[in-house]
mmCIF file of C-alpha atoms in Angstrom:
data_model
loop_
_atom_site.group_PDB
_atom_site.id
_atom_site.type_symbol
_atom_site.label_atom_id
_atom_site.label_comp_id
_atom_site.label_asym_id
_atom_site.label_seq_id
_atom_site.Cartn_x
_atom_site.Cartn_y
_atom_site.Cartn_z
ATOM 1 C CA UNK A 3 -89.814 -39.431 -71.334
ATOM 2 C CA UNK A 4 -89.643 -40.646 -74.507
ATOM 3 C CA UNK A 5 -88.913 -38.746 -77.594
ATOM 4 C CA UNK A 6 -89.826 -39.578 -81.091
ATOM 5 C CA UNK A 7 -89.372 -36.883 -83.543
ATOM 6 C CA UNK A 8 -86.905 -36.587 -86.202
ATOM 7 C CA UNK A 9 -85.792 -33.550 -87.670
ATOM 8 C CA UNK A 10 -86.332 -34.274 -90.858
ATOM 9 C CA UNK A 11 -87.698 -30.533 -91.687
ATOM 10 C CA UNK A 12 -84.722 -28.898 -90.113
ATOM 11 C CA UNK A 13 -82.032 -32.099 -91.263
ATOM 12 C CA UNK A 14 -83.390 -31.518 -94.852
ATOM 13 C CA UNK A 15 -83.147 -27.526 -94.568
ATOM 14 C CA UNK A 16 -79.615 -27.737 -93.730
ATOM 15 C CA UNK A 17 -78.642 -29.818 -96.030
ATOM 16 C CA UNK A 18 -79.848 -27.929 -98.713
ATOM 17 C CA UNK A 19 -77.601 -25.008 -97.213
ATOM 18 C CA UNK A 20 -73.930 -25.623 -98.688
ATOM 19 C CA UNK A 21 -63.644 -23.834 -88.268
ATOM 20 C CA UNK A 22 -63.181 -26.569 -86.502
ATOM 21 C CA UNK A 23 -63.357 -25.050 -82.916
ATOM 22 C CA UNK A 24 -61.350 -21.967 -82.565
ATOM 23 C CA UNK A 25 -62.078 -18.293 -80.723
ATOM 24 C CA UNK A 26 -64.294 -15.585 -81.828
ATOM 25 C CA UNK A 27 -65.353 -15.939 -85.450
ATOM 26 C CA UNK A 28 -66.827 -12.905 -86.921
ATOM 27 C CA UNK A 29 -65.908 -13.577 -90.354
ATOM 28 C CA UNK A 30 -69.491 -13.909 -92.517
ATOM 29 C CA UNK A 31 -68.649 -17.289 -94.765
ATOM 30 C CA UNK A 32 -71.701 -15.639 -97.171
ATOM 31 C CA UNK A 33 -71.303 -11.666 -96.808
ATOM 32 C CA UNK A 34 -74.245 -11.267 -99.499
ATOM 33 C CA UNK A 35 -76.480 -13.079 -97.109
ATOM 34 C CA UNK A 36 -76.916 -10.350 -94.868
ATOM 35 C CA UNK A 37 -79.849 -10.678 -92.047
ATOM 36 C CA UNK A 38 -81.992 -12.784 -94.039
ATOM 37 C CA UNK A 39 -85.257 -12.289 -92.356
ATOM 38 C CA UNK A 40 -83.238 -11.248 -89.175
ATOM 39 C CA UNK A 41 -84.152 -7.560 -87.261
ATOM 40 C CA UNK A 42 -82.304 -4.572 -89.135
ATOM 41 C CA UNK A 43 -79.086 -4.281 -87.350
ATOM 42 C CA UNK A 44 -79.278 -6.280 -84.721
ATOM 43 C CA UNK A 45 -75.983 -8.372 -84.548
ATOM 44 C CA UNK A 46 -76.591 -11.530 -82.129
ATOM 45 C CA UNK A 47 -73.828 -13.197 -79.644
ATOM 46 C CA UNK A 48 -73.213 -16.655 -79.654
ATOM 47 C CA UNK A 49 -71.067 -18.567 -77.494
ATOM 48 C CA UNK A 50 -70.302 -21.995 -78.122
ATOM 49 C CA UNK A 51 -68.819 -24.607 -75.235
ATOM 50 C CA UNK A 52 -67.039 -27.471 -76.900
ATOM 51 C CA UNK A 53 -65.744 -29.893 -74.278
ATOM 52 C CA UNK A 54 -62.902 -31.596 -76.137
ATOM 53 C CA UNK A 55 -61.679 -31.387 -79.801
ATOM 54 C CA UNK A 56 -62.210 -34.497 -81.795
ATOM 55 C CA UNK A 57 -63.881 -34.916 -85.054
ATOM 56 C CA UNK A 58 -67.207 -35.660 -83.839
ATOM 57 C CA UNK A 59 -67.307 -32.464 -81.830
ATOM 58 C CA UNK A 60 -65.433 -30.441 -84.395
ATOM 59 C CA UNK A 61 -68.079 -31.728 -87.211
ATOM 60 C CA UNK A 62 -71.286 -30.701 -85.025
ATOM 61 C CA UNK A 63 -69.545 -27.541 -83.842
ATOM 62 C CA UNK A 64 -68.757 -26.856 -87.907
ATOM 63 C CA UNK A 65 -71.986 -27.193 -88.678
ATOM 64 C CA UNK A 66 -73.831 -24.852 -86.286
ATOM 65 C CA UNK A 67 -71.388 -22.722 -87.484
ATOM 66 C CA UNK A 68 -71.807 -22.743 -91.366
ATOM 67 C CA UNK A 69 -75.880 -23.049 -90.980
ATOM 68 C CA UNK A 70 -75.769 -19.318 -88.691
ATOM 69 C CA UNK A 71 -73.115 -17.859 -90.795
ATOM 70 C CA UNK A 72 -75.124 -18.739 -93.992
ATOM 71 C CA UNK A 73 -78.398 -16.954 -92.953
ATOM 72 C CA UNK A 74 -76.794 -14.217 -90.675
ATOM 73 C CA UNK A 75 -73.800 -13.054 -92.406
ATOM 74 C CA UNK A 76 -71.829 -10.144 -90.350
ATOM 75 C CA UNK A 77 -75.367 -9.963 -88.321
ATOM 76 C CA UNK A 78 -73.868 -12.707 -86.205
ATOM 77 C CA UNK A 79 -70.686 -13.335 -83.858
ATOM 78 C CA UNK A 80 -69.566 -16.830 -82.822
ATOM 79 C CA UNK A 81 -67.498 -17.384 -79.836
ATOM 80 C CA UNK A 82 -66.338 -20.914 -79.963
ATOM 81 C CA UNK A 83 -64.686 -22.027 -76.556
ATOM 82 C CA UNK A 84 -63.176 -25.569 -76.247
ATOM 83 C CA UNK A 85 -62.886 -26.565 -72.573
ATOM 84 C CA UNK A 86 -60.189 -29.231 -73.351
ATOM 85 C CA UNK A 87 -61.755 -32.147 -71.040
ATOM 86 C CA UNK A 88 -61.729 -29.983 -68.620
ATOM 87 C CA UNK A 89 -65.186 -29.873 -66.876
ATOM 88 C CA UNK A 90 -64.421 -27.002 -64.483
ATOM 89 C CA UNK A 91 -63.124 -25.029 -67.399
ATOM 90 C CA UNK A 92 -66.704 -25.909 -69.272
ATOM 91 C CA UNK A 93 -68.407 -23.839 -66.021
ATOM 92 C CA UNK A 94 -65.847 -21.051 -66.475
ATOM 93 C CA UNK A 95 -66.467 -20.600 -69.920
ATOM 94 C CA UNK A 96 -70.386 -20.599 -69.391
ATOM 95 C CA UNK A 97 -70.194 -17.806 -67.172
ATOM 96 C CA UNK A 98 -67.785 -15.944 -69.235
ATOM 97 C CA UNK A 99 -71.041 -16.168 -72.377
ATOM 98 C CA UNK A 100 -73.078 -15.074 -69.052
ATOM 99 C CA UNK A 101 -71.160 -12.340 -68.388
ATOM 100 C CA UNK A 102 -71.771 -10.934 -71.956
ATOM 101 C CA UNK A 103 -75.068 -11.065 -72.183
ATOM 102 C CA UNK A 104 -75.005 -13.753 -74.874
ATOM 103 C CA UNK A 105 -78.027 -14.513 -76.591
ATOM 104 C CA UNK A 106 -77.859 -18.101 -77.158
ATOM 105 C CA UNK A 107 -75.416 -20.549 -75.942
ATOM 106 C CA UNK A 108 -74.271 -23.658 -77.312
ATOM 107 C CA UNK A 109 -73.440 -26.738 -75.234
ATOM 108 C CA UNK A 110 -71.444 -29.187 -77.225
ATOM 109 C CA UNK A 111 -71.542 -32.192 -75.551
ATOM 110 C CA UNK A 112 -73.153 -33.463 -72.004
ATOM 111 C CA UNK A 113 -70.451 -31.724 -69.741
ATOM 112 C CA UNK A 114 -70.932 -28.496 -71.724
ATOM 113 C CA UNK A 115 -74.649 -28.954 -71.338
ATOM 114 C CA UNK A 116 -74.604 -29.303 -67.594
ATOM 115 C CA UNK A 117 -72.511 -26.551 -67.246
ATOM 116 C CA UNK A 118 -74.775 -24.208 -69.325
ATOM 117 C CA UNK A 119 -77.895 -25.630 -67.934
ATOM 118 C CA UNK A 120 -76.156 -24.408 -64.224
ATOM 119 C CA UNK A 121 -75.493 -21.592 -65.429
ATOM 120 C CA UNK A 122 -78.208 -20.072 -66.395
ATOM 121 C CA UNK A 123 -81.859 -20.222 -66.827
ATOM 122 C CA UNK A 124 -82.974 -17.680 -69.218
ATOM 123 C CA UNK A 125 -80.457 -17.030 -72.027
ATOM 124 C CA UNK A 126 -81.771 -20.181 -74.753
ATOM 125 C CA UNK A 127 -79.489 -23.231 -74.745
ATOM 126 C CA UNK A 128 -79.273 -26.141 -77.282
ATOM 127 C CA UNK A 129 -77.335 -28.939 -76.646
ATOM 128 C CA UNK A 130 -75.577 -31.031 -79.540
ATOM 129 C CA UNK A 131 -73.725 -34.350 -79.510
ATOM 130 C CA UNK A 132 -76.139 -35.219 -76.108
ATOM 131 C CA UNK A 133 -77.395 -39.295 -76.233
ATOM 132 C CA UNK A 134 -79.998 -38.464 -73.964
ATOM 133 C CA UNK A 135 -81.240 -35.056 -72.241
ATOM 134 C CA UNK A 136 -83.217 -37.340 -69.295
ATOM 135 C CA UNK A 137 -80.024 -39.225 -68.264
ATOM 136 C CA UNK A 138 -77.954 -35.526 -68.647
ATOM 137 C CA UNK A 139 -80.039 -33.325 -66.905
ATOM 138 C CA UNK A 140 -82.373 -35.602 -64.966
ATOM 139 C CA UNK A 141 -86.158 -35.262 -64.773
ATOM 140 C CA UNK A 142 -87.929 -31.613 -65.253
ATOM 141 C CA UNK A 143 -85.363 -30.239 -67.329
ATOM 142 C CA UNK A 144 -88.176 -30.051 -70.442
ATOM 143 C CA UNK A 145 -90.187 -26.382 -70.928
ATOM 144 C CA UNK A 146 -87.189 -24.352 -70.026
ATOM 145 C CA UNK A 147 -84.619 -22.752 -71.765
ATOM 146 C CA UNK A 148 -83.111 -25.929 -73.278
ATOM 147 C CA UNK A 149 -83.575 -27.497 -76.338
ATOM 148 C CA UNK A 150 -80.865 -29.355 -78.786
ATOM 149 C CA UNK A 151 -80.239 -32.729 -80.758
ATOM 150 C CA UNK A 152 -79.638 -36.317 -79.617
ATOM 151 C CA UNK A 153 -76.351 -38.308 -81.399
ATOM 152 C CA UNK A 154 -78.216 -41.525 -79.863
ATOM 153 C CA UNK A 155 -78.285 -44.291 -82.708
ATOM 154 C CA UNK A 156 -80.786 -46.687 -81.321
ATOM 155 C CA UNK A 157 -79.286 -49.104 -79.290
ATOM 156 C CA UNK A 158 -81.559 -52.279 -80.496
ATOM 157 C CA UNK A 159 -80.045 -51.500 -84.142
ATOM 158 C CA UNK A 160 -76.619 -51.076 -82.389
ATOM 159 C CA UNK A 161 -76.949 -55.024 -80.492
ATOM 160 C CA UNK A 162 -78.342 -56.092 -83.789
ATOM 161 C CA UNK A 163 -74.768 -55.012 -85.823
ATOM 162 C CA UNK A 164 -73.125 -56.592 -83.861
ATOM 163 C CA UNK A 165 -74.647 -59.584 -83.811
ATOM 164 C CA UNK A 166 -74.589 -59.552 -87.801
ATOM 165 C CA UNK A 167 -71.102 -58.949 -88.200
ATOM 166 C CA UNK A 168 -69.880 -61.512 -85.710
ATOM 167 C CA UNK A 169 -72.412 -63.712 -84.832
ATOM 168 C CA UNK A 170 -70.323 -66.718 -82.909
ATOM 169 C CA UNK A 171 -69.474 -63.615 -80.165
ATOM 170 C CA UNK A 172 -69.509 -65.565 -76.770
ATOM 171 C CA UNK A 173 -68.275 -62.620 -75.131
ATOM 172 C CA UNK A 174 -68.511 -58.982 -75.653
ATOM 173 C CA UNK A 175 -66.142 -56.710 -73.838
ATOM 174 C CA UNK A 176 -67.981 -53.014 -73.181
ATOM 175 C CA UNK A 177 -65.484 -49.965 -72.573
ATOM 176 C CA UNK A 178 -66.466 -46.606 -71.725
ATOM 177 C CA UNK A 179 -65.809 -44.150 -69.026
ATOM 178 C CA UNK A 180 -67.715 -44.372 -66.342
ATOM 179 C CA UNK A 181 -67.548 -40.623 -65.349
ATOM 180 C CA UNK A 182 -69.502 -40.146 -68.770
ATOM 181 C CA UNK A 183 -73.569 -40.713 -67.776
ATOM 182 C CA UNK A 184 -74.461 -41.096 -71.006
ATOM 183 C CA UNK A 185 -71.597 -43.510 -71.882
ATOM 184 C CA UNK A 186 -73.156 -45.663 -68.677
ATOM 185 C CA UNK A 187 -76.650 -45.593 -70.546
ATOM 186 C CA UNK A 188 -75.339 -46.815 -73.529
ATOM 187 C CA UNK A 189 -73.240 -49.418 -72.075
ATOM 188 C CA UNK A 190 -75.805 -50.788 -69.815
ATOM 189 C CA UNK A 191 -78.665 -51.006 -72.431
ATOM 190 C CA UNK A 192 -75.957 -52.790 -74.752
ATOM 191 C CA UNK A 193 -75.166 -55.324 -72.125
ATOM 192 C CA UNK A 194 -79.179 -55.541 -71.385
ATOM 193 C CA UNK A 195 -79.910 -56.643 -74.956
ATOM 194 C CA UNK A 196 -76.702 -58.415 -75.715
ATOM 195 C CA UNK A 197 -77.599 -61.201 -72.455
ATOM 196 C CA UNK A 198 -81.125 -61.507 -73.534
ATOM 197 C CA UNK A 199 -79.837 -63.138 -76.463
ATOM 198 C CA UNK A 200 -77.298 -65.135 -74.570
ATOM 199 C CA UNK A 201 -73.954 -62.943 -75.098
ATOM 200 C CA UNK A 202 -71.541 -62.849 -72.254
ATOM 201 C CA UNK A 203 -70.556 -59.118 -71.531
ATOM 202 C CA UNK A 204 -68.293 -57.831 -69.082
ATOM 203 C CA UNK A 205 -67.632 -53.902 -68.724
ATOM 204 C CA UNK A 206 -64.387 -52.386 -68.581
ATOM 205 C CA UNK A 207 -64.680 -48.679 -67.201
ATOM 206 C CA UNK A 208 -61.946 -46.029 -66.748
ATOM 207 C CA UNK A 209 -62.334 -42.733 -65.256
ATOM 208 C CA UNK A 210 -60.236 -40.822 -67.123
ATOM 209 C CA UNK A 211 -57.877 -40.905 -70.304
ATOM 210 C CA UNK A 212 -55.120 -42.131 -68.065
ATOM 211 C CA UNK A 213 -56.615 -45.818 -67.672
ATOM 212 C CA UNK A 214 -57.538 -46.499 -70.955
ATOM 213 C CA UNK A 215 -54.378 -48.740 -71.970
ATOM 214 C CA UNK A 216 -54.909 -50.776 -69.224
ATOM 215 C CA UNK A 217 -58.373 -51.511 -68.990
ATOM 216 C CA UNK A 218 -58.318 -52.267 -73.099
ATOM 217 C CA UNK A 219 -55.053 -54.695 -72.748
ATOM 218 C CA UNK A 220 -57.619 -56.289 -69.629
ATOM 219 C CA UNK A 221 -60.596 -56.857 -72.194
ATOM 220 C CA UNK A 222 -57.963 -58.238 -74.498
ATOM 221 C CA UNK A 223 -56.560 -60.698 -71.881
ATOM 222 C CA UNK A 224 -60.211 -61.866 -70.781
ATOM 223 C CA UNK A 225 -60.451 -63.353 -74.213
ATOM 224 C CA UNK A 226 -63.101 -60.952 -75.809
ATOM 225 C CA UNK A 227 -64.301 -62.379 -79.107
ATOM 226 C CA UNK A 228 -65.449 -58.213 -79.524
ATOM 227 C CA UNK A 229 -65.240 -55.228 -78.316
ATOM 228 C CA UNK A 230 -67.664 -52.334 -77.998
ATOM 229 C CA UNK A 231 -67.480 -49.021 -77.238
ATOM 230 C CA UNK A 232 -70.412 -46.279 -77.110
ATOM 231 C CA UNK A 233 -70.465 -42.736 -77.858
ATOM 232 C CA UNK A 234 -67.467 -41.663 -75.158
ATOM 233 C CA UNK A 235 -65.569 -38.608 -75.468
ATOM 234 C CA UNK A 236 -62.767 -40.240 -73.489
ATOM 235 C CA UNK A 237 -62.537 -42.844 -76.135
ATOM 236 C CA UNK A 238 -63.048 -40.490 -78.802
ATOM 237 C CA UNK A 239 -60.453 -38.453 -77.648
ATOM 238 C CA UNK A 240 -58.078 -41.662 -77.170
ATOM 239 C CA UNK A 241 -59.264 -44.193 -80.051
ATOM 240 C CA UNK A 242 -55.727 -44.418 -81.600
ATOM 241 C CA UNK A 243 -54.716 -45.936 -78.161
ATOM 242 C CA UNK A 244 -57.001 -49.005 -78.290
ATOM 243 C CA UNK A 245 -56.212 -49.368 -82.075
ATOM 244 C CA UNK A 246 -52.330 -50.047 -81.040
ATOM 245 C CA UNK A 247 -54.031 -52.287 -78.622
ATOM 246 C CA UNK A 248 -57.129 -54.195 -80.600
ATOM 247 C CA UNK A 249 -55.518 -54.773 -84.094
ATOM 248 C CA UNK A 250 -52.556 -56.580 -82.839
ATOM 249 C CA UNK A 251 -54.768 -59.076 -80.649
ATOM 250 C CA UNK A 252 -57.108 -59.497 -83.851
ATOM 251 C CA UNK A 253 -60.336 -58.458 -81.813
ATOM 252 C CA UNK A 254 -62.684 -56.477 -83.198
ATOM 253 C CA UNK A 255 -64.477 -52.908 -81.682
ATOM 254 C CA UNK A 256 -67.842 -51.765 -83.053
ATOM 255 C CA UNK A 257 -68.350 -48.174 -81.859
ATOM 256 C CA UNK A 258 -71.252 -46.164 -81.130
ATOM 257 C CA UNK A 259 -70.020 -43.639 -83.885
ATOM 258 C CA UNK A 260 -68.007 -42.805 -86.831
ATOM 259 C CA UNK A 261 -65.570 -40.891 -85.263
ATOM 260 C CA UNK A 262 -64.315 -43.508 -82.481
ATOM 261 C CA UNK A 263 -65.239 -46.109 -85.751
ATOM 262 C CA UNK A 264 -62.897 -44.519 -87.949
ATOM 263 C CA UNK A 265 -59.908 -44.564 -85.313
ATOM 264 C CA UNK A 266 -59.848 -48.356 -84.013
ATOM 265 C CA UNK A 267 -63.052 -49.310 -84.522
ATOM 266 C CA UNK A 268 -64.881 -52.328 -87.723
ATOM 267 C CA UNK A 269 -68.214 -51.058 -87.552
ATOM 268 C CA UNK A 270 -70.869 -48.342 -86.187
ATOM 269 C CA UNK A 271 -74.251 -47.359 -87.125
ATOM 270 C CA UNK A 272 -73.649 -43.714 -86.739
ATOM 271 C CA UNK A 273 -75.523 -40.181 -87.276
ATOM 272 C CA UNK A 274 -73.490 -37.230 -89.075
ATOM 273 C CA UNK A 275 -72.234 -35.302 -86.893
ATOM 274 C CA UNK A 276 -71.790 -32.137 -88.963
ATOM 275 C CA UNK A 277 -75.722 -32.524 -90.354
ATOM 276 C CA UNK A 278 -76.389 -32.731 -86.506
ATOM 277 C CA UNK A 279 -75.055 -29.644 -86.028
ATOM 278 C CA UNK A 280 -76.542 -27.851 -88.782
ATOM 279 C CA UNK A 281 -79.931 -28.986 -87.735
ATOM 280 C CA UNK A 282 -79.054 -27.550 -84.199
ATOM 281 C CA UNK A 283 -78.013 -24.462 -86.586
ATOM 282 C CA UNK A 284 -81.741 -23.900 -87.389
ATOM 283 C CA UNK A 285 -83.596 -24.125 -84.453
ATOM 284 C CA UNK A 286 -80.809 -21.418 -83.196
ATOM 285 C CA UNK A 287 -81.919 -19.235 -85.902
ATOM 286 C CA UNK A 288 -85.593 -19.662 -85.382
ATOM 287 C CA UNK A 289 -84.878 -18.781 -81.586
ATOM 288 C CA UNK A 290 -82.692 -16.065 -82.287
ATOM 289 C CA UNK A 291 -84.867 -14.235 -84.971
ATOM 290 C CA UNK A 292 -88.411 -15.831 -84.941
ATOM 291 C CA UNK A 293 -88.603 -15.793 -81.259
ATOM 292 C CA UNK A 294 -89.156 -19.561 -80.794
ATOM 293 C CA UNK A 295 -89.235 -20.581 -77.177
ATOM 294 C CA UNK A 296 -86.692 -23.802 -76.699
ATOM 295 C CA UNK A 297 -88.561 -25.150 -74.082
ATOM 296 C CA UNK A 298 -91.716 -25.818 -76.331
ATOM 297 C CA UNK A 299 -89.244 -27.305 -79.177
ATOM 298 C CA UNK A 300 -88.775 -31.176 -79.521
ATOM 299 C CA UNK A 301 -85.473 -32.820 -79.102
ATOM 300 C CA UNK A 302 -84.426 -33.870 -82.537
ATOM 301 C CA UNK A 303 -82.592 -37.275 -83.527
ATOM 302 C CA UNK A 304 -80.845 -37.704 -86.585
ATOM 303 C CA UNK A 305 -80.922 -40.301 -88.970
ATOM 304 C CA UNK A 306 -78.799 -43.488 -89.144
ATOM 305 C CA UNK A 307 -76.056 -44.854 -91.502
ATOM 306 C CA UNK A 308 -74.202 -48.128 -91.158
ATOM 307 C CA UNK A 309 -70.296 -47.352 -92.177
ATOM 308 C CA UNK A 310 -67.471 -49.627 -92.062
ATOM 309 C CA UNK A 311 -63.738 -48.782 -91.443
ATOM 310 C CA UNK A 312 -61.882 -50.935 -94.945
ATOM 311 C CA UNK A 313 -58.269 -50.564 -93.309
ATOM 312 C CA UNK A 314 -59.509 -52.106 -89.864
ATOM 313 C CA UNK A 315 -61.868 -54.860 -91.509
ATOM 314 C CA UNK A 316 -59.298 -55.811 -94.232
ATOM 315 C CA UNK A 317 -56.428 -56.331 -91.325
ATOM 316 C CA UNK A 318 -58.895 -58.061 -89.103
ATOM 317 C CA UNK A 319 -60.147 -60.004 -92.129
ATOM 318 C CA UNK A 320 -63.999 -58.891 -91.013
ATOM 319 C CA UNK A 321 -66.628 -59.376 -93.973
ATOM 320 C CA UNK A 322 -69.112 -57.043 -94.117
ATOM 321 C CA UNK A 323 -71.908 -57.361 -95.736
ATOM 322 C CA UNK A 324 -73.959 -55.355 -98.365
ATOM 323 C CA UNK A 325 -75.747 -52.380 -96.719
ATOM 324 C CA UNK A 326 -72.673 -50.584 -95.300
ATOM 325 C CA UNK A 327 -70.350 -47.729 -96.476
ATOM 326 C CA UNK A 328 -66.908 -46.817 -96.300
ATOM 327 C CA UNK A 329 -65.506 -44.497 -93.903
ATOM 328 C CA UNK A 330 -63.463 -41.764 -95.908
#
């Protein structure tokens, strides 16, 4: 199933509205706001599953946050949970928000999701930081209590960079963890496009955090002209790792986003994160106070920006061209 929408309407709203992942929040960040448009007294539970804590996460998490604390005030509480890469811990959690009669849950990335999805099937659930809901829930999954936002940057435009920045690539090493479905996606659509137009690729997978040294140094040794790596929590969670690895060799890694980008990657036409979140923000405040069913509301996908990390490029002595931005 294909999905097409972007949430412009909801993207715009939040950004027009102005905690990285700790426990129970109940502190209103706007105590004037009160219940705007919310149901007298009615204070709503919220529990939020963060699988890992990296920036990416944190930003999407942040922003749910800030969008439900600016129209709810004290009228909502926020229990932010942060499974540490733990995926057993993610079900534990889940039935912990279960257990308290939660109204809405959270799932911060594709673990989380799963979890929650397993969980249960009637408080609402929206997903965040999830490249695709198909490939993380499998078919049938659409009209229930699940809804969310997509960090997918579209993989064409992803082949494309990469193609622009170093176009005399013969061979393109792809790392990811393979225990990540939606890092498999990514990776094998890369590697799809990249042959077509006569690029070598060879993937490197790890399973866990554990392998990541070795199976970088490997795509180092095999001569890779560049690296890439998709949206990966494993990575995310690891990037300075292949930095100490990559910038000594002189080979480049364009990442799937900013935060893996920003850590030992050159390039990456990446989404924000944070605005993600927000967005994600809204459509848990129309569910929680309008009574909007998730299953009848569209997957959203946020827009694209190509960013460049200076320190990287300059050291590598990449030249990129007009178009891109900065990573601060």
């Amino acid at each position: 199933m294909k999905m097409k929408k972007i949430f412009a309407a909801l993207t715009a709203a939040a950004m027009l509205c102005g905690l990285t992942a700790c426990s129970t929040d109940n502190n209103s960040s706007d105590p004037a706001a009160g219940n705007a448009g919310g149901n007298g007294d009615k204070v709503y539970k919220v529990g939020v599953c963060q699988l890992v804590q990296h920036p990416a996460l944190d930003a999407a998490t942040k922003g749910f946050q800030d969008v439900l604390k600016e129209k709810l005030g004290d009228n909502v509480v926020i229990d932010v949970q942060n499974a540490n890469n733990d995926v057993p811990t993610c079900a534990t959690i889940i039935n912990n928000f279960v257990s308290a009669n939660n109204d809405l849950i959270m799932a911060n990335a594709t673990p989380a999701l799963a979890a929650a999805v397993s969980g249960t099937g009637t408080i609402p659930i929206i997903g965040t930081s999830i490249t695709s809901y198909d490939v993380a829930l499998g078919e049938g999954w659409t009209g229930k209590n699940i809804t969310g936002a997509s960090d997918l940057a579209p993989l064409d435009q992803q082949e494309d960079m990469i193609l622009e920045i170093f176009p005399d690539a013969k061979k393109v090493g792809i790392l990811y963890c393979s225990s990540e479905p939606n890092s498999d996606y990514q990776a094998k659509i890369i590697k799809q496009e990249l042959e077509k137009d006569g690029v070598e690729c060879k993937e490197y997978t790890v399973a866990d955090s554990n392998e990541i040294q070795a199976q970088t140094q490997a795509a180092v040794g095999d001569n890779c002209d560049v690296i890439y790596i998709p949206t990966d929590n494993t990575f995310a969670n690891a990037a300075e790792t292949v930095k100490n690895i990559v910038v000594p060799a002189g080979v480049p890694v364009v990442a799937g986003e900013e935060g893996i980008c920003s850590g030992c990657g050159t390039v990456t036409l990446s989404i924000s994160y944070e605005s993600m979140g927000r967005a994600a923000g809204e459509m848990a405040y129309e569910i929680l106070v309008n009574g909007k069913n998730p299953g009848e509301m569209e997957v959203g996908y946020s827009d694209t920006t190509k960013k460049y990390n200076k320190e990287i490029c300059e050291a590598l002595g990449v030249t990129v061209p007009e178009g891109y931005t900065a990573i601060e």
